C-alpha positions as a printed NumPy array, in Angstrom:
array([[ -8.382,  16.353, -12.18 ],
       [ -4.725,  15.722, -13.479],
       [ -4.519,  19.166, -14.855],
       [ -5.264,  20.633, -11.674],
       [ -3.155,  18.321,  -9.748],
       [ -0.314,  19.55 , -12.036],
       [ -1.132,  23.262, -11.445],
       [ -0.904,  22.657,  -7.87 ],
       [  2.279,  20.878,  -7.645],
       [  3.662,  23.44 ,  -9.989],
       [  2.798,  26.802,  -7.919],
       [  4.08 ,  24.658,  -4.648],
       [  7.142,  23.521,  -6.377],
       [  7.655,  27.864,  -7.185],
       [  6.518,  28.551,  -3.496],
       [  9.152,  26.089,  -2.009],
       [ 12.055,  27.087,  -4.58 ],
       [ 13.215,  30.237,  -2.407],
       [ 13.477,  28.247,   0.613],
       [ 14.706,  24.672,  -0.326],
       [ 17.109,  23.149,  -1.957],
       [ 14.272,  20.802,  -3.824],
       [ 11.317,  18.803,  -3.026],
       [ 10.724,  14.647,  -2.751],
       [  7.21 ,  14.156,  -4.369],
       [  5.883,  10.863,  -2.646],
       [  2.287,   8.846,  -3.032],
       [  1.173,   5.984,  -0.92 ],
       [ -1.709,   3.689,  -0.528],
       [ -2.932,   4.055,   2.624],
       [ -2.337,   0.796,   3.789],
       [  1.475,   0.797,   4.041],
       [  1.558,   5.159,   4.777],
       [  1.328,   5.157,   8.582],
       [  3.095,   1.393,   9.058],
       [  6.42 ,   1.153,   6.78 ],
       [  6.479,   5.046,   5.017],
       [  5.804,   7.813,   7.032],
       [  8.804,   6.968,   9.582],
       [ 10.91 ,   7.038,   6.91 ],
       [ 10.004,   9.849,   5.98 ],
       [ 10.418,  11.515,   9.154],
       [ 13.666,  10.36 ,   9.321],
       [ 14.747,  11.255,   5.441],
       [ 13.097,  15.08 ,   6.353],
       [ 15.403,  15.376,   9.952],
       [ 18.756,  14.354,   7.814],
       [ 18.042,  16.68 ,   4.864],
       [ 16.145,  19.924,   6.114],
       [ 16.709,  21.726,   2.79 ],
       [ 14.533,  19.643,   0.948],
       [ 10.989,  20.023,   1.36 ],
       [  8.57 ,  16.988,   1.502],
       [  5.033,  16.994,  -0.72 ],
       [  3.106,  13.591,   0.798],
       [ -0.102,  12.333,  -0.94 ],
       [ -2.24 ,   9.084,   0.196],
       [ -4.433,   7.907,  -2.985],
       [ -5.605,   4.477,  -4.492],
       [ -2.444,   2.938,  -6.779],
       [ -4.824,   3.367,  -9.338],
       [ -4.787,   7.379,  -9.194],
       [ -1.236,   7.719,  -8.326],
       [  0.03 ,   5.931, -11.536],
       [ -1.158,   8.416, -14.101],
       [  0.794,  11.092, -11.706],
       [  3.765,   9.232, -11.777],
       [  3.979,   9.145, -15.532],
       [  2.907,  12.711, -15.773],
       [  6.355,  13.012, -13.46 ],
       [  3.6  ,  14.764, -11.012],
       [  5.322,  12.37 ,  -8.178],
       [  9.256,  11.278,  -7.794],
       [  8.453,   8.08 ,  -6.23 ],
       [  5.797,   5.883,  -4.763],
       [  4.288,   3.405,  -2.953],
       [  2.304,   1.518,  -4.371],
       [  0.135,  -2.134,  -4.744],
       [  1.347,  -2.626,  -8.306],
       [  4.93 ,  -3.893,  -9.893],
       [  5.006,  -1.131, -12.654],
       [  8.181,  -1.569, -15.11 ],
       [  7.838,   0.549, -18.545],
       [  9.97 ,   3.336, -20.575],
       [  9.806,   5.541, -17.51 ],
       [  9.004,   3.757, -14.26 ],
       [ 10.799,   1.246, -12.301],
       [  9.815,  -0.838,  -9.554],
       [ 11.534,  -2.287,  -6.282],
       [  9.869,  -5.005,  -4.002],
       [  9.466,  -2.656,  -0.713],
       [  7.547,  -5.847,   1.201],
       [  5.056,  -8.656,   0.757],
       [  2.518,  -9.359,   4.081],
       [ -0.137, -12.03 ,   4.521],
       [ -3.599, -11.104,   4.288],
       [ -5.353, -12.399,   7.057],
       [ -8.917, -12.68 ,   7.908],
       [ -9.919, -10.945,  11.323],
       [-12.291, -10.246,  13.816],
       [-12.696,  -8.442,  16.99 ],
       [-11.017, -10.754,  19.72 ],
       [-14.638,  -9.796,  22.343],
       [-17.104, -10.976,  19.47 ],
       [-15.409, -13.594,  17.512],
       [-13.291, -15.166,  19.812],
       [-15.156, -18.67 ,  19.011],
       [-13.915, -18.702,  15.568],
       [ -9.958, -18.232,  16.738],
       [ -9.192, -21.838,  15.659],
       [-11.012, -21.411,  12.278],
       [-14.499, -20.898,  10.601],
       [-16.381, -23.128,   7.694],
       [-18.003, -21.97 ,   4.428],
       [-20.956, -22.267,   6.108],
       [-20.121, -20.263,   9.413],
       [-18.971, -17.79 ,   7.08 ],
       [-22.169, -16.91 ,   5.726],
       [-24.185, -16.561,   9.013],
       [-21.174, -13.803,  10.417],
       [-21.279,  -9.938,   9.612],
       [-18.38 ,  -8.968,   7.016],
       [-16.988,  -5.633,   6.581],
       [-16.47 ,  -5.167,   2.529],
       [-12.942,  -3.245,   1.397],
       [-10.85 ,  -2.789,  -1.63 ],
       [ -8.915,  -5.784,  -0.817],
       [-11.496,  -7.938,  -1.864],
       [-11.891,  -6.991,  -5.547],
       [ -7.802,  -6.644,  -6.352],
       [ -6.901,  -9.733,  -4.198],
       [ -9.42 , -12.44 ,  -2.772],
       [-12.154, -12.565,  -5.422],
       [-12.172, -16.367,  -5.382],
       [-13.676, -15.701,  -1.774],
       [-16.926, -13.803,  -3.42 ],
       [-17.337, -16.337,  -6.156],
       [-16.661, -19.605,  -4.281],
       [-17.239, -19.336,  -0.799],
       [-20.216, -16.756,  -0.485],
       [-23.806, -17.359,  -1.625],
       [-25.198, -14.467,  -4.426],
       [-27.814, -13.234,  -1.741],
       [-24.958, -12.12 ,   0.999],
       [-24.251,  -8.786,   1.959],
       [-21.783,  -6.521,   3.574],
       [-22.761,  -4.43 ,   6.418],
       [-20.05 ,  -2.139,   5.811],
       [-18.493,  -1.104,   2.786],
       [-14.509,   0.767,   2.816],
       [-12.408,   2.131,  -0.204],
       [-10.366,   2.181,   2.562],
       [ -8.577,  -0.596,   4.596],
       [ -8.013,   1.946,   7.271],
       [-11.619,   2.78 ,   7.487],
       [-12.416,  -0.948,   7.731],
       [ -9.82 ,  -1.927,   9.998],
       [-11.598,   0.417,  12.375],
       [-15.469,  -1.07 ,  11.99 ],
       [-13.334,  -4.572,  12.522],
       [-11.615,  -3.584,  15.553],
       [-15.063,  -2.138,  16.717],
       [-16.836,  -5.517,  16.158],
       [-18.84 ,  -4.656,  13.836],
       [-17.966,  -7.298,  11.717],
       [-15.008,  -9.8  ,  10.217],
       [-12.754,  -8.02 ,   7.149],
       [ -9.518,  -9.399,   5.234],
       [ -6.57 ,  -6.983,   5.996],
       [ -2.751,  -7.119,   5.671],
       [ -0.973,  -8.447,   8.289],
       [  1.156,  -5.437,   8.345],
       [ -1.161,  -2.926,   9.264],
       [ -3.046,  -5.196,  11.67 ],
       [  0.549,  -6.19 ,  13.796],
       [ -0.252,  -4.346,  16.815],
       [ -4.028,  -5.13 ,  17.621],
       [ -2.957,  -9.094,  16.857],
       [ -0.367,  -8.313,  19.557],
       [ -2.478,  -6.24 ,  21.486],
       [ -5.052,  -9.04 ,  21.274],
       [ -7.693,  -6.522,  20.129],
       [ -7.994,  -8.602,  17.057],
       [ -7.603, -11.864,  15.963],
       [ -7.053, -14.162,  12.832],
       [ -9.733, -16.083,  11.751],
       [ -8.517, -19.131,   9.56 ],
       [-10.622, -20.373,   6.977],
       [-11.133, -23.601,   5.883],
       [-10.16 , -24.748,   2.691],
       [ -8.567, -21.027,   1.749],
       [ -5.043, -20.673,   1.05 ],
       [ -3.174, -17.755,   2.764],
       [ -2.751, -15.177,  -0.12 ],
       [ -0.325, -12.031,   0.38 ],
       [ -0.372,  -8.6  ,  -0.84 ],
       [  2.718,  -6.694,  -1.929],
       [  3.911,  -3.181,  -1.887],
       [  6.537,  -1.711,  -4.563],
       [  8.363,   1.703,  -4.338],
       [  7.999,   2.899,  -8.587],
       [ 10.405,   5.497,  -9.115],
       [ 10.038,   8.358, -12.39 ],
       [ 13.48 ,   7.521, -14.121],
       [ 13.185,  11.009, -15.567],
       [ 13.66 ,  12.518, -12.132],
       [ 16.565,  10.196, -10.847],
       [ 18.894,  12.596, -11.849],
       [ 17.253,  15.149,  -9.123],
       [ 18.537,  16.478,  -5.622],
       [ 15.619,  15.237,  -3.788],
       [ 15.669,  11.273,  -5.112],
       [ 19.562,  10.967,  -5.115],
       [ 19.83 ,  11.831,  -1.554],
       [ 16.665,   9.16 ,  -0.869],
       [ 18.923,   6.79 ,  -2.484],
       [ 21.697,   7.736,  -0.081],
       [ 19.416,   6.935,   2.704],
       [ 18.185,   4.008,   1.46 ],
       [ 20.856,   2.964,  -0.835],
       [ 19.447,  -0.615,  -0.608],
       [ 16.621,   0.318,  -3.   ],
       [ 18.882,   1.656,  -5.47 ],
       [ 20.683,  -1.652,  -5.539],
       [ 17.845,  -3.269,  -5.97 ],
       [ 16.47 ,  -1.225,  -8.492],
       [ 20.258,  -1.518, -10.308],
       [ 19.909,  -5.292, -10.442],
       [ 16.646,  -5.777, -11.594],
       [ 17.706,  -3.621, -14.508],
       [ 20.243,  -5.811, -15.04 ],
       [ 18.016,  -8.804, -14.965],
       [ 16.371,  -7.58 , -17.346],
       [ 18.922,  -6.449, -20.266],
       [ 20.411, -10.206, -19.801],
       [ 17.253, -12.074, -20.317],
       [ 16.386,  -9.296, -23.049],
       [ 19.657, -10.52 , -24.74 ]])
């Protein structure tokens, strides 16, 4: 799958070369795409019209082989990746909170127990296995199901807002049904809010390119960022 990835990008990359100055090659979870990225990359494609745009939404765990096969510039991702050719920056950290539809599961707007918890529908997602495990183990007898299962949050933020059942989400991509009031936050008892994190990894091999130094223009915040934790790191190395 890798190999043909890389074909692809290549015979794009040739297609796009009599036409634009270069391309940005960008990955993103799904999660963060439509909420935080895709705006700025509607912006950073309106300032710089001579440089094409190649978008993917994966899973972090198929866009980091990419990255190190320099298939992407840059991406967003749910991982802090720092080796011989990848750097991260800290794009944002949200809370995940559990929700519900606001019609179905209004009762439980101050709160739910363990034991409340077991009797209510829940809509199963990736966010359970990388973040809130504990939940599974601890607070959720062997025999219960999920009457939905998601590899993706958006997918699951859609059976939730439908009232089909009660799913943990980031607060991020969840902002405007809270504020809408099509959703709400269900607290639980005894659980500690937990947070997820999103990190832009950059390919240091293709820093030197038209595409990413003109991102950094943009968003020359990330590039100071990115500047200082490498300095972080060769003090604390010393």
């Amino acid at each position: 799958k890798q190999m043909q990835i890389l074909d692809e990008t290549a015979l794009k990359e040739i297609h796009m070369a009599s036409a634009y100055e270069d391309c940005l090659n960008i990955a993103s979870v799904q999660w963060i795409l439509s909420y935080a990225l895709e705006p700025m990359l509607t912006e950073f494609s309106s300032r710089y019209p001579k440089i094409a745009t190649n978008l993917t939404s994966a899973h972090s765990e198929e866009i980091i082989p990419l990255l190190q096969n320099q298939v992407y510039d840059l991406a967003l991702i749910s991982y802090k990746i720092n080796n011989a050719n990848l750097q991260s920056v800290l794009f944002c950290k949200t809370r995940i909170l559990f929700v519900g539809s606001a019609c179905r599961f209004a009762d439980f707007k101050d709160g739910i127990s363990r034991e409340q918890l077991e009797n209510i529908p829940l809509i199963y997602s990736d966010i359970w296995q990388n973040y809130l495990s504990y939940v599974s183990e601890n607070l959720l007898p062997e025999s219960k199901t999920f009457q939905v299962h998601c590899n993706m949050l958006e997918s699951a933020k859609a059976f939730c807002v439908a009232g089909t059942g009660c799913c943990f989400l980031p607060e991020l991509m969840i902002k405007k049904e809270l504020e809408e009031g099509n959703l709400i936050h269900i607290p639980i008892q005894g659980l500690a809010v937990k947070y997820m994190k999103a990190y832009f990894v950059y390919n240091k091999k293709k820093l030197g390119s038209v595409a990413l130094k003109e991102w950094f223009k943009m968003y020359p915040e990330l590039k100071k960022q990115m500047d200082d934790d490498s300095k972080t790191r060769l003090i604390s190395c010393e």
